[in-house]
Amino acid sequence: MRAESRYRQIARALRREIQERSLPLGGQLPSEKQLEERFEASRNTIRLALGMLRNQGLIVSKPGRGHFVQDVVPETFYATRTKGGPDGLNESNMSGLTLEELQLLSATPDIASRLRVPEGDMTVVRRMHRFSGERSGSVSSAYYPVDLVQGTPLMVPEDVESALVVLMEHGHRQVGYVDELETRMPTPQETSQLELPPGVPVLNVHRTDYAEDRPIRLVHTVHAGHSIRYQFEHGNLQAYHRD
């Protein structure tokens, strides 16, 4: 059997043990020597198999200590559940968001098309970072047409409990939203910001919030792909939610 086929076979066996929790989250893998003996394979073959798992974001290597199962447990974002605010508001964020920057920027073609404003129009941008415990979970940029937020707390560089409540209090109530989700590999900046291991993709989300007559906010969020799980719920789910 060729070396390539052999290392893929070993990687599949270890991947299955990780998925079945035979190798627990955060747990240490056997040493390379032990894996060589177990699979009757060369050190180079074992290292290729471990490299494959590392590139898939399943394990991390700690110099001088060995290889460990990635210990990130994905958080679930219930995309279609309300936050519990008035009028069924549905926020696009999760707990732990902290405002890092407030800017005035001209709308790019991508932003202008979603907010339905002329390209180059000024928008208010609130950039946020979310931590889950000590881990960096996501980075977000919320874009608002200037005319909607002029004179509101959203123009102040401070955290607000709910941007949608602020908008509603100033006559712009959210009645719906559109989510666009895609996965891709991270940019070098995102890899650094989100402290991503090799091989881990990001989940790229655009949520556009609408009032009855116009878009009122665009939130672009980049999630660490191994730390987020989106759940959408539709229809009668009494059986699902029953204790």
PDB file of C-alpha atoms in Angstrom:
ATOM      1  CA  MET A   1       0.000   0.000   0.000  1.00  0.00           C
ATOM      2  CA  ARG A   2       1.393   3.412  -0.900  1.00  0.00           C
ATOM      3  CA  ALA A   3       2.394   5.811   1.896  1.00  0.00           C
ATOM      4  CA  GLU A   4      -0.281   8.325   0.892  1.00  0.00           C
ATOM      5  CA  SER A   5      -3.075   5.795   1.196  1.00  0.00           C
ATOM      6  CA  ARG A   6      -1.688   4.583   4.500  1.00  0.00           C
ATOM      7  CA  TYR A   7      -1.513   8.005   6.155  1.00  0.00           C
ATOM      8  CA  ARG A   8      -5.042   8.825   5.001  1.00  0.00           C
ATOM      9  CA  GLN A   9      -6.233   5.548   6.496  1.00  0.00           C
ATOM     10  CA  ILE A  10      -4.562   6.366   9.816  1.00  0.00           C
ATOM     11  CA  ALA A  11      -5.991   9.895   9.753  1.00  0.00           C
ATOM     12  CA  ARG A  12      -9.504   8.477   9.201  1.00  0.00           C
ATOM     13  CA  ALA A  13      -9.114   6.103  12.140  1.00  0.00           C
ATOM     14  CA  LEU A  14      -7.981   8.899  14.460  1.00  0.00           C
ATOM     15  CA  ARG A  15     -10.666  11.252  13.128  1.00  0.00           C
ATOM     16  CA  ARG A  16     -13.330   8.669  13.968  1.00  0.00           C
ATOM     17  CA  GLU A  17     -11.982   8.343  17.509  1.00  0.00           C
ATOM     18  CA  ILE A  18     -12.108  12.124  17.907  1.00  0.00           C
ATOM     19  CA  GLN A  19     -15.684  12.293  16.620  1.00  0.00           C
ATOM     20  CA  GLU A  20     -16.769   9.422  18.865  1.00  0.00           C
ATOM     21  CA  ARG A  21     -14.947  11.029  21.828  1.00  0.00           C
ATOM     22  CA  SER A  22     -12.683   8.025  22.334  1.00  0.00           C
ATOM     23  CA  LEU A  23     -10.111  10.781  22.160  1.00  0.00           C
ATOM     24  CA  PRO A  24     -11.796  13.464  24.319  1.00  0.00           C
ATOM     25  CA  LEU A  25     -11.836  17.200  23.655  1.00  0.00           C
ATOM     26  CA  GLY A  26      -8.573  18.650  24.882  1.00  0.00           C
ATOM     27  CA  GLY A  27      -7.155  15.176  25.372  1.00  0.00           C
ATOM     28  CA  GLN A  28      -3.631  14.273  24.367  1.00  0.00           C
ATOM     29  CA  LEU A  29      -3.036  11.893  21.489  1.00  0.00           C
ATOM     30  CA  PRO A  30      -0.610   9.001  21.939  1.00  0.00           C
ATOM     31  CA  SER A  31       2.992   9.884  21.162  1.00  0.00           C
ATOM     32  CA  GLU A  32       4.289   9.491  17.623  1.00  0.00           C
ATOM     33  CA  LYS A  33       6.236   6.428  18.784  1.00  0.00           C
ATOM     34  CA  GLN A  34       3.089   4.842  20.210  1.00  0.00           C
ATOM     35  CA  LEU A  35       1.185   5.580  16.999  1.00  0.00           C
ATOM     36  CA  GLU A  36       4.000   4.048  14.952  1.00  0.00           C
ATOM     37  CA  GLU A  37       3.717   0.849  16.957  1.00  0.00           C
ATOM     38  CA  ARG A  38      -0.086   0.806  16.945  1.00  0.00           C
ATOM     39  CA  PHE A  39      -0.440   1.279  13.197  1.00  0.00           C
ATOM     40  CA  GLU A  40       2.829  -0.442  12.256  1.00  0.00           C
ATOM     41  CA  ALA A  41       3.753   2.613  10.225  1.00  0.00           C
ATOM     42  CA  SER A  42       6.830   4.753   9.730  1.00  0.00           C
ATOM     43  CA  ARG A  43       7.343   8.010  11.604  1.00  0.00           C
ATOM     44  CA  ASN A  44       6.948   9.950   8.343  1.00  0.00           C
ATOM     45  CA  THR A  45       3.582   8.283   7.667  1.00  0.00           C
ATOM     46  CA  ILE A  46       2.377   9.094  11.192  1.00  0.00           C
ATOM     47  CA  ARG A  47       3.475  12.711  10.818  1.00  0.00           C
ATOM     48  CA  LEU A  48       1.628  13.005   7.514  1.00  0.00           C
ATOM     49  CA  ALA A  49      -1.538  11.666   9.177  1.00  0.00           C
ATOM     50  CA  LEU A  50      -1.191  14.094  12.089  1.00  0.00           C
ATOM     51  CA  GLY A  51      -0.542  16.941   9.662  1.00  0.00           C
ATOM     52  CA  MET A  52      -3.768  16.096   7.848  1.00  0.00           C
ATOM     53  CA  LEU A  53      -5.752  16.223  11.115  1.00  0.00           C
ATOM     54  CA  ARG A  54      -4.035  19.455  12.066  1.00  0.00           C
ATOM     55  CA  ASN A  55      -4.908  21.042   8.708  1.00  0.00           C
ATOM     56  CA  GLN A  56      -8.528  19.986   9.230  1.00  0.00           C
ATOM     57  CA  GLY A  57      -8.596  21.831  12.561  1.00  0.00           C
ATOM     58  CA  LEU A  58      -9.146  18.646  14.568  1.00  0.00           C
ATOM     59  CA  ILE A  59      -5.904  18.665  16.538  1.00  0.00           C
ATOM     60  CA  VAL A  60      -3.309  21.195  17.656  1.00  0.00           C
ATOM     61  CA  SER A  61       0.393  20.674  18.209  1.00  0.00           C
ATOM     62  CA  LYS A  62       2.092  22.058  21.295  1.00  0.00           C
ATOM     63  CA  PRO A  63       5.877  22.159  20.978  1.00  0.00           C
ATOM     64  CA  GLY A  64       7.574  19.930  23.516  1.00  0.00           C
ATOM     65  CA  ARG A  65       4.246  18.531  24.727  1.00  0.00           C
ATOM     66  CA  GLY A  66       2.687  16.639  21.828  1.00  0.00           C
ATOM     67  CA  HIS A  67      -0.594  16.638  19.920  1.00  0.00           C
ATOM     68  CA  PHE A  68      -3.971  17.457  21.473  1.00  0.00           C
ATOM     69  CA  VAL A  69      -7.590  17.232  20.322  1.00  0.00           C
ATOM     70  CA  GLN A  70      -9.024  20.655  19.561  1.00  0.00           C
ATOM     71  CA  ASP A  71     -11.046  21.553  22.654  1.00  0.00           C
ATOM     72  CA  VAL A  72     -13.402  24.166  21.227  1.00  0.00           C
ATOM     73  CA  VAL A  73     -17.088  23.315  21.764  1.00  0.00           C
ATOM     74  CA  PRO A  74     -19.261  25.202  19.234  1.00  0.00           C
ATOM     75  CA  GLU A  75     -21.806  27.652  20.608  1.00  0.00           C
ATOM     76  CA  THR A  76     -25.277  27.478  19.105  1.00  0.00           C
ATOM     77  CA  PHE A  77     -26.802  30.650  17.696  1.00  0.00           C
ATOM     78  CA  TYR A  78     -30.577  30.246  17.388  1.00  0.00           C
ATOM     79  CA  ALA A  79     -30.961  32.383  14.290  1.00  0.00           C
ATOM     80  CA  THR A  80     -34.763  32.427  14.188  1.00  0.00           C
ATOM     81  CA  ARG A  81     -35.505  32.824  17.887  1.00  0.00           C
ATOM     82  CA  THR A  82     -36.282  36.240  19.325  1.00  0.00           C
ATOM     83  CA  LYS A  83     -34.011  37.727  21.936  1.00  0.00           C
ATOM     84  CA  GLY A  84     -36.948  38.411  24.204  1.00  0.00           C
ATOM     85  CA  GLY A  85     -37.182  42.114  23.513  1.00  0.00           C
ATOM     86  CA  PRO A  86     -40.301  44.102  22.614  1.00  0.00           C
ATOM     87  CA  ASP A  87     -42.213  43.391  19.392  1.00  0.00           C
ATOM     88  CA  GLY A  88     -40.332  40.177  18.721  1.00  0.00           C
ATOM     89  CA  LEU A  89     -36.977  41.812  18.039  1.00  0.00           C
ATOM     90  CA  ASN A  90     -34.353  39.436  16.739  1.00  0.00           C
ATOM     91  CA  GLU A  91     -30.783  40.543  17.294  1.00  0.00           C
ATOM     92  CA  SER A  92     -28.055  39.278  15.009  1.00  0.00           C
ATOM     93  CA  ASN A  93     -25.419  39.175  17.723  1.00  0.00           C
ATOM     94  CA  MET A  94     -24.532  36.908  20.628  1.00  0.00           C
ATOM     95  CA  SER A  95     -23.554  37.650  24.204  1.00  0.00           C
ATOM     96  CA  GLY A  96     -20.069  38.944  24.863  1.00  0.00           C
ATOM     97  CA  LEU A  97     -19.891  41.587  22.116  1.00  0.00           C
ATOM     98  CA  THR A  98     -17.727  44.590  22.932  1.00  0.00           C
ATOM     99  CA  LEU A  99     -17.558  47.766  20.864  1.00  0.00           C
ATOM    100  CA  GLU A 100     -14.045  48.356  19.610  1.00  0.00           C
ATOM    101  CA  GLU A 101     -14.426  51.144  17.079  1.00  0.00           C
ATOM    102  CA  LEU A 102     -16.936  53.699  15.762  1.00  0.00           C
ATOM    103  CA  GLN A 103     -16.405  55.134  12.297  1.00  0.00           C
ATOM    104  CA  LEU A 104     -18.028  57.100   9.524  1.00  0.00           C
ATOM    105  CA  LEU A 105     -17.327  55.414   6.183  1.00  0.00           C
ATOM    106  CA  SER A 106     -18.620  55.795   2.647  1.00  0.00           C
ATOM    107  CA  ALA A 107     -20.687  52.834   1.453  1.00  0.00           C
ATOM    108  CA  THR A 108     -18.899  50.346  -0.783  1.00  0.00           C
ATOM    109  CA  PRO A 109     -20.900  48.767  -3.643  1.00  0.00           C
ATOM    110  CA  ASP A 110     -21.528  45.679  -1.492  1.00  0.00           C
ATOM    111  CA  ILE A 111     -22.787  47.689   1.498  1.00  0.00           C
ATOM    112  CA  ALA A 112     -24.755  50.131  -0.660  1.00  0.00           C
ATOM    113  CA  SER A 113     -26.619  47.335  -2.431  1.00  0.00           C
ATOM    114  CA  ARG A 114     -27.717  45.734   0.856  1.00  0.00           C
ATOM    115  CA  LEU A 115     -28.679  49.002   2.586  1.00  0.00           C
ATOM    116  CA  ARG A 116     -30.155  50.359  -0.669  1.00  0.00           C
ATOM    117  CA  VAL A 117     -28.308  53.639  -0.432  1.00  0.00           C
ATOM    118  CA  PRO A 118     -26.246  55.333  -3.151  1.00  0.00           C
ATOM    119  CA  GLU A 119     -22.679  54.090  -3.418  1.00  0.00           C
ATOM    120  CA  GLY A 120     -20.424  56.498  -1.537  1.00  0.00           C
ATOM    121  CA  ASP A 121     -23.120  57.618   0.910  1.00  0.00           C
ATOM    122  CA  MET A 122     -21.874  57.912   4.483  1.00  0.00           C
ATOM    123  CA  THR A 123     -22.642  55.089   6.892  1.00  0.00           C
ATOM    124  CA  VAL A 124     -22.065  54.735  10.627  1.00  0.00           C
ATOM    125  CA  VAL A 125     -19.986  51.637  11.363  1.00  0.00           C
ATOM    126  CA  ARG A 126     -19.794  50.028  14.785  1.00  0.00           C
ATOM    127  CA  ARG A 127     -17.064  47.359  14.909  1.00  0.00           C
ATOM    128  CA  MET A 128     -17.350  44.731  17.624  1.00  0.00           C
ATOM    129  CA  HIS A 129     -15.386  41.741  18.914  1.00  0.00           C
ATOM    130  CA  ARG A 130     -16.927  38.821  20.754  1.00  0.00           C
ATOM    131  CA  PHE A 131     -15.129  36.572  23.201  1.00  0.00           C
ATOM    132  CA  SER A 132     -16.363  33.214  24.432  1.00  0.00           C
ATOM    133  CA  GLY A 133     -14.586  32.843  27.733  1.00  0.00           C
ATOM    134  CA  GLU A 134     -10.972  33.598  26.889  1.00  0.00           C
ATOM    135  CA  ARG A 135     -11.369  32.641  23.243  1.00  0.00           C
ATOM    136  CA  SER A 136     -12.024  35.019  20.406  1.00  0.00           C
ATOM    137  CA  GLY A 137     -15.328  33.960  18.824  1.00  0.00           C
ATOM    138  CA  SER A 138     -16.219  36.492  16.132  1.00  0.00           C
ATOM    139  CA  VAL A 139     -15.673  39.959  14.741  1.00  0.00           C
ATOM    140  CA  SER A 140     -18.623  42.044  13.552  1.00  0.00           C
ATOM    141  CA  SER A 141     -19.217  45.298  11.716  1.00  0.00           C
ATOM    142  CA  ALA A 142     -22.692  46.871  11.899  1.00  0.00           C
ATOM    143  CA  TYR A 143     -23.491  49.458   9.212  1.00  0.00           C
ATOM    144  CA  TYR A 144     -26.258  52.062   9.570  1.00  0.00           C
ATOM    145  CA  PRO A 145     -27.449  54.785   7.186  1.00  0.00           C
ATOM    146  CA  VAL A 146     -26.423  58.071   8.807  1.00  0.00           C
ATOM    147  CA  ASP A 147     -29.910  59.584   8.568  1.00  0.00           C
ATOM    148  CA  LEU A 148     -31.361  56.783  10.734  1.00  0.00           C
ATOM    149  CA  VAL A 149     -28.945  57.070  13.644  1.00  0.00           C
ATOM    150  CA  GLN A 150     -28.088  60.769  13.761  1.00  0.00           C
ATOM    151  CA  GLY A 151     -28.591  61.974  17.322  1.00  0.00           C
ATOM    152  CA  THR A 152     -29.047  58.443  18.768  1.00  0.00           C
ATOM    153  CA  PRO A 153     -26.849  56.451  21.178  1.00  0.00           C
ATOM    154  CA  LEU A 154     -25.560  54.557  18.134  1.00  0.00           C
ATOM    155  CA  MET A 155     -23.507  57.641  17.263  1.00  0.00           C
ATOM    156  CA  VAL A 156     -21.696  57.434  20.607  1.00  0.00           C
ATOM    157  CA  PRO A 157     -18.633  55.156  20.988  1.00  0.00           C
ATOM    158  CA  GLU A 158     -20.172  53.142  23.796  1.00  0.00           C
ATOM    159  CA  ASP A 159     -21.842  49.735  24.039  1.00  0.00           C
ATOM    160  CA  VAL A 160     -25.637  49.612  23.780  1.00  0.00           C
ATOM    161  CA  GLU A 161     -27.802  46.785  25.080  1.00  0.00           C
ATOM    162  CA  SER A 162     -29.823  46.498  21.859  1.00  0.00           C
ATOM    163  CA  ALA A 163     -29.258  48.466  18.674  1.00  0.00           C
ATOM    164  CA  LEU A 164     -32.674  47.364  17.405  1.00  0.00           C
ATOM    165  CA  VAL A 165     -34.369  48.845  20.477  1.00  0.00           C
ATOM    166  CA  VAL A 166     -32.565  52.123  19.835  1.00  0.00           C
ATOM    167  CA  LEU A 167     -33.737  52.110  16.217  1.00  0.00           C
ATOM    168  CA  MET A 168     -37.302  51.255  17.249  1.00  0.00           C
ATOM    169  CA  GLU A 169     -37.371  54.083  19.799  1.00  0.00           C
ATOM    170  CA  HIS A 170     -36.468  56.455  16.963  1.00  0.00           C
ATOM    171  CA  GLY A 171     -39.209  55.231  14.650  1.00  0.00           C
ATOM    172  CA  HIS A 172     -37.491  52.395  12.783  1.00  0.00           C
ATOM    173  CA  ARG A 173     -38.871  49.065  13.986  1.00  0.00           C
ATOM    174  CA  GLN A 174     -37.430  45.855  12.649  1.00  0.00           C
ATOM    175  CA  VAL A 175     -40.084  43.741  10.905  1.00  0.00           C
ATOM    176  CA  GLY A 176     -37.816  41.217   9.213  1.00  0.00           C
ATOM    177  CA  TYR A 177     -34.293  40.298   8.244  1.00  0.00           C
ATOM    178  CA  VAL A 178     -32.344  38.431   5.582  1.00  0.00           C
ATOM    179  CA  ASP A 179     -29.401  36.164   6.480  1.00  0.00           C
ATOM    180  CA  GLU A 180     -26.707  35.226   3.968  1.00  0.00           C
ATOM    181  CA  LEU A 181     -24.204  32.583   5.082  1.00  0.00           C
ATOM    182  CA  GLU A 182     -21.079  31.281   3.387  1.00  0.00           C
ATOM    183  CA  THR A 183     -17.952  29.450   4.457  1.00  0.00           C
ATOM    184  CA  ARG A 184     -14.466  30.282   3.244  1.00  0.00           C
ATOM    185  CA  MET A 185     -10.885  30.166   4.380  1.00  0.00           C
ATOM    186  CA  PRO A 186      -9.821  33.110   6.564  1.00  0.00           C
ATOM    187  CA  THR A 187      -7.668  36.040   5.593  1.00  0.00           C
ATOM    188  CA  PRO A 188      -4.355  36.419   7.463  1.00  0.00           C
ATOM    189  CA  GLN A 189      -5.925  39.211   9.536  1.00  0.00           C
ATOM    190  CA  GLU A 190      -8.909  37.008  10.489  1.00  0.00           C
ATOM    191  CA  THR A 191      -6.574  34.150  11.381  1.00  0.00           C
ATOM    192  CA  SER A 192      -4.798  36.471  13.807  1.00  0.00           C
ATOM    193  CA  GLN A 193      -7.953  38.127  15.202  1.00  0.00           C
ATOM    194  CA  LEU A 194      -9.773  34.861  15.778  1.00  0.00           C
ATOM    195  CA  GLU A 195      -6.667  32.897  16.812  1.00  0.00           C
ATOM    196  CA  LEU A 196      -7.509  30.184  14.292  1.00  0.00           C
ATOM    197  CA  PRO A 197      -5.589  26.899  14.119  1.00  0.00           C
ATOM    198  CA  PRO A 198      -4.395  25.836  10.649  1.00  0.00           C
ATOM    199  CA  GLY A 199      -7.127  24.483   8.397  1.00  0.00           C
ATOM    200  CA  VAL A 200     -10.087  26.060  10.229  1.00  0.00           C
ATOM    201  CA  PRO A 201     -12.465  28.016   7.957  1.00  0.00           C
ATOM    202  CA  VAL A 202     -14.652  30.957   8.923  1.00  0.00           C
ATOM    203  CA  LEU A 203     -18.410  31.344   8.708  1.00  0.00           C
ATOM    204  CA  ASN A 204     -19.163  34.618   6.942  1.00  0.00           C
ATOM    205  CA  VAL A 205     -22.630  36.016   7.766  1.00  0.00           C
ATOM    206  CA  HIS A 206     -24.438  39.061   6.424  1.00  0.00           C
ATOM    207  CA  ARG A 207     -27.688  39.955   8.171  1.00  0.00           C
ATOM    208  CA  THR A 208     -29.749  42.820   6.773  1.00  0.00           C
ATOM    209  CA  ASP A 209     -32.495  44.119   9.082  1.00  0.00           C
ATOM    210  CA  TYR A 210     -35.592  45.697   7.546  1.00  0.00           C
ATOM    211  CA  ALA A 211     -38.267  48.129   8.661  1.00  0.00           C
ATOM    212  CA  GLU A 212     -41.489  48.173   6.661  1.00  0.00           C
ATOM    213  CA  ASP A 213     -40.127  50.668   4.146  1.00  0.00           C
ATOM    214  CA  ARG A 214     -36.346  50.185   4.012  1.00  0.00           C
ATOM    215  CA  PRO A 215     -33.243  48.383   5.304  1.00  0.00           C
ATOM    216  CA  ILE A 216     -32.145  49.796   8.652  1.00  0.00           C
ATOM    217  CA  ARG A 217     -28.963  47.884   9.464  1.00  0.00           C
ATOM    218  CA  LEU A 218     -26.413  45.542   7.924  1.00  0.00           C
ATOM    219  CA  VAL A 219     -24.346  43.343  10.238  1.00  0.00           C
ATOM    220  CA  HIS A 220     -21.356  41.522   8.773  1.00  0.00           C
ATOM    221  CA  THR A 221     -19.996  38.883  11.156  1.00  0.00           C
ATOM    222  CA  VAL A 222     -17.052  36.562  10.718  1.00  0.00           C
ATOM    223  CA  HIS A 223     -17.209  33.574  13.073  1.00  0.00           C
ATOM    224  CA  ALA A 224     -14.425  31.135  13.851  1.00  0.00           C
ATOM    225  CA  GLY A 225     -15.748  28.128  11.960  1.00  0.00           C
ATOM    226  CA  HIS A 226     -15.024  25.608  14.709  1.00  0.00           C
ATOM    227  CA  SER A 227     -16.749  27.618  17.438  1.00  0.00           C
ATOM    228  CA  ILE A 228     -20.206  28.369  15.992  1.00  0.00           C
ATOM    229  CA  ARG A 229     -23.302  26.383  15.102  1.00  0.00           C
ATOM    230  CA  TYR A 230     -26.324  28.115  13.528  1.00  0.00           C
ATOM    231  CA  GLN A 231     -29.777  26.643  14.174  1.00  0.00           C
ATOM    232  CA  PHE A 232     -32.864  27.666  12.205  1.00  0.00           C
ATOM    233  CA  GLU A 233     -36.357  26.672  13.349  1.00  0.00           C
ATOM    234  CA  HIS A 234     -39.536  26.804  11.261  1.00  0.00           C
ATOM    235  CA  GLY A 235     -43.086  25.572  11.640  1.00  0.00           C
ATOM    236  CA  ASN A 236     -44.784  23.840  14.553  1.00  0.00           C
ATOM    237  CA  LEU A 237     -42.010  22.514  16.785  1.00  0.00           C
ATOM    238  CA  GLN A 238     -43.973  21.646  19.921  1.00  0.00           C
ATOM    239  CA  ALA A 239     -42.637  18.080  19.725  1.00  0.00           C
ATOM    240  CA  TYR A 240     -39.075  19.351  19.432  1.00  0.00           C
ATOM    241  CA  HIS A 241     -39.318  21.700  22.429  1.00  0.00           C
ATOM    242  CA  ARG A 242     -41.300  19.292  24.611  1.00  0.00           C
ATOM    243  CA  ASP A 243     -39.457  18.297  27.780  1.00  0.00           C
TER     244      ASP A 243
END
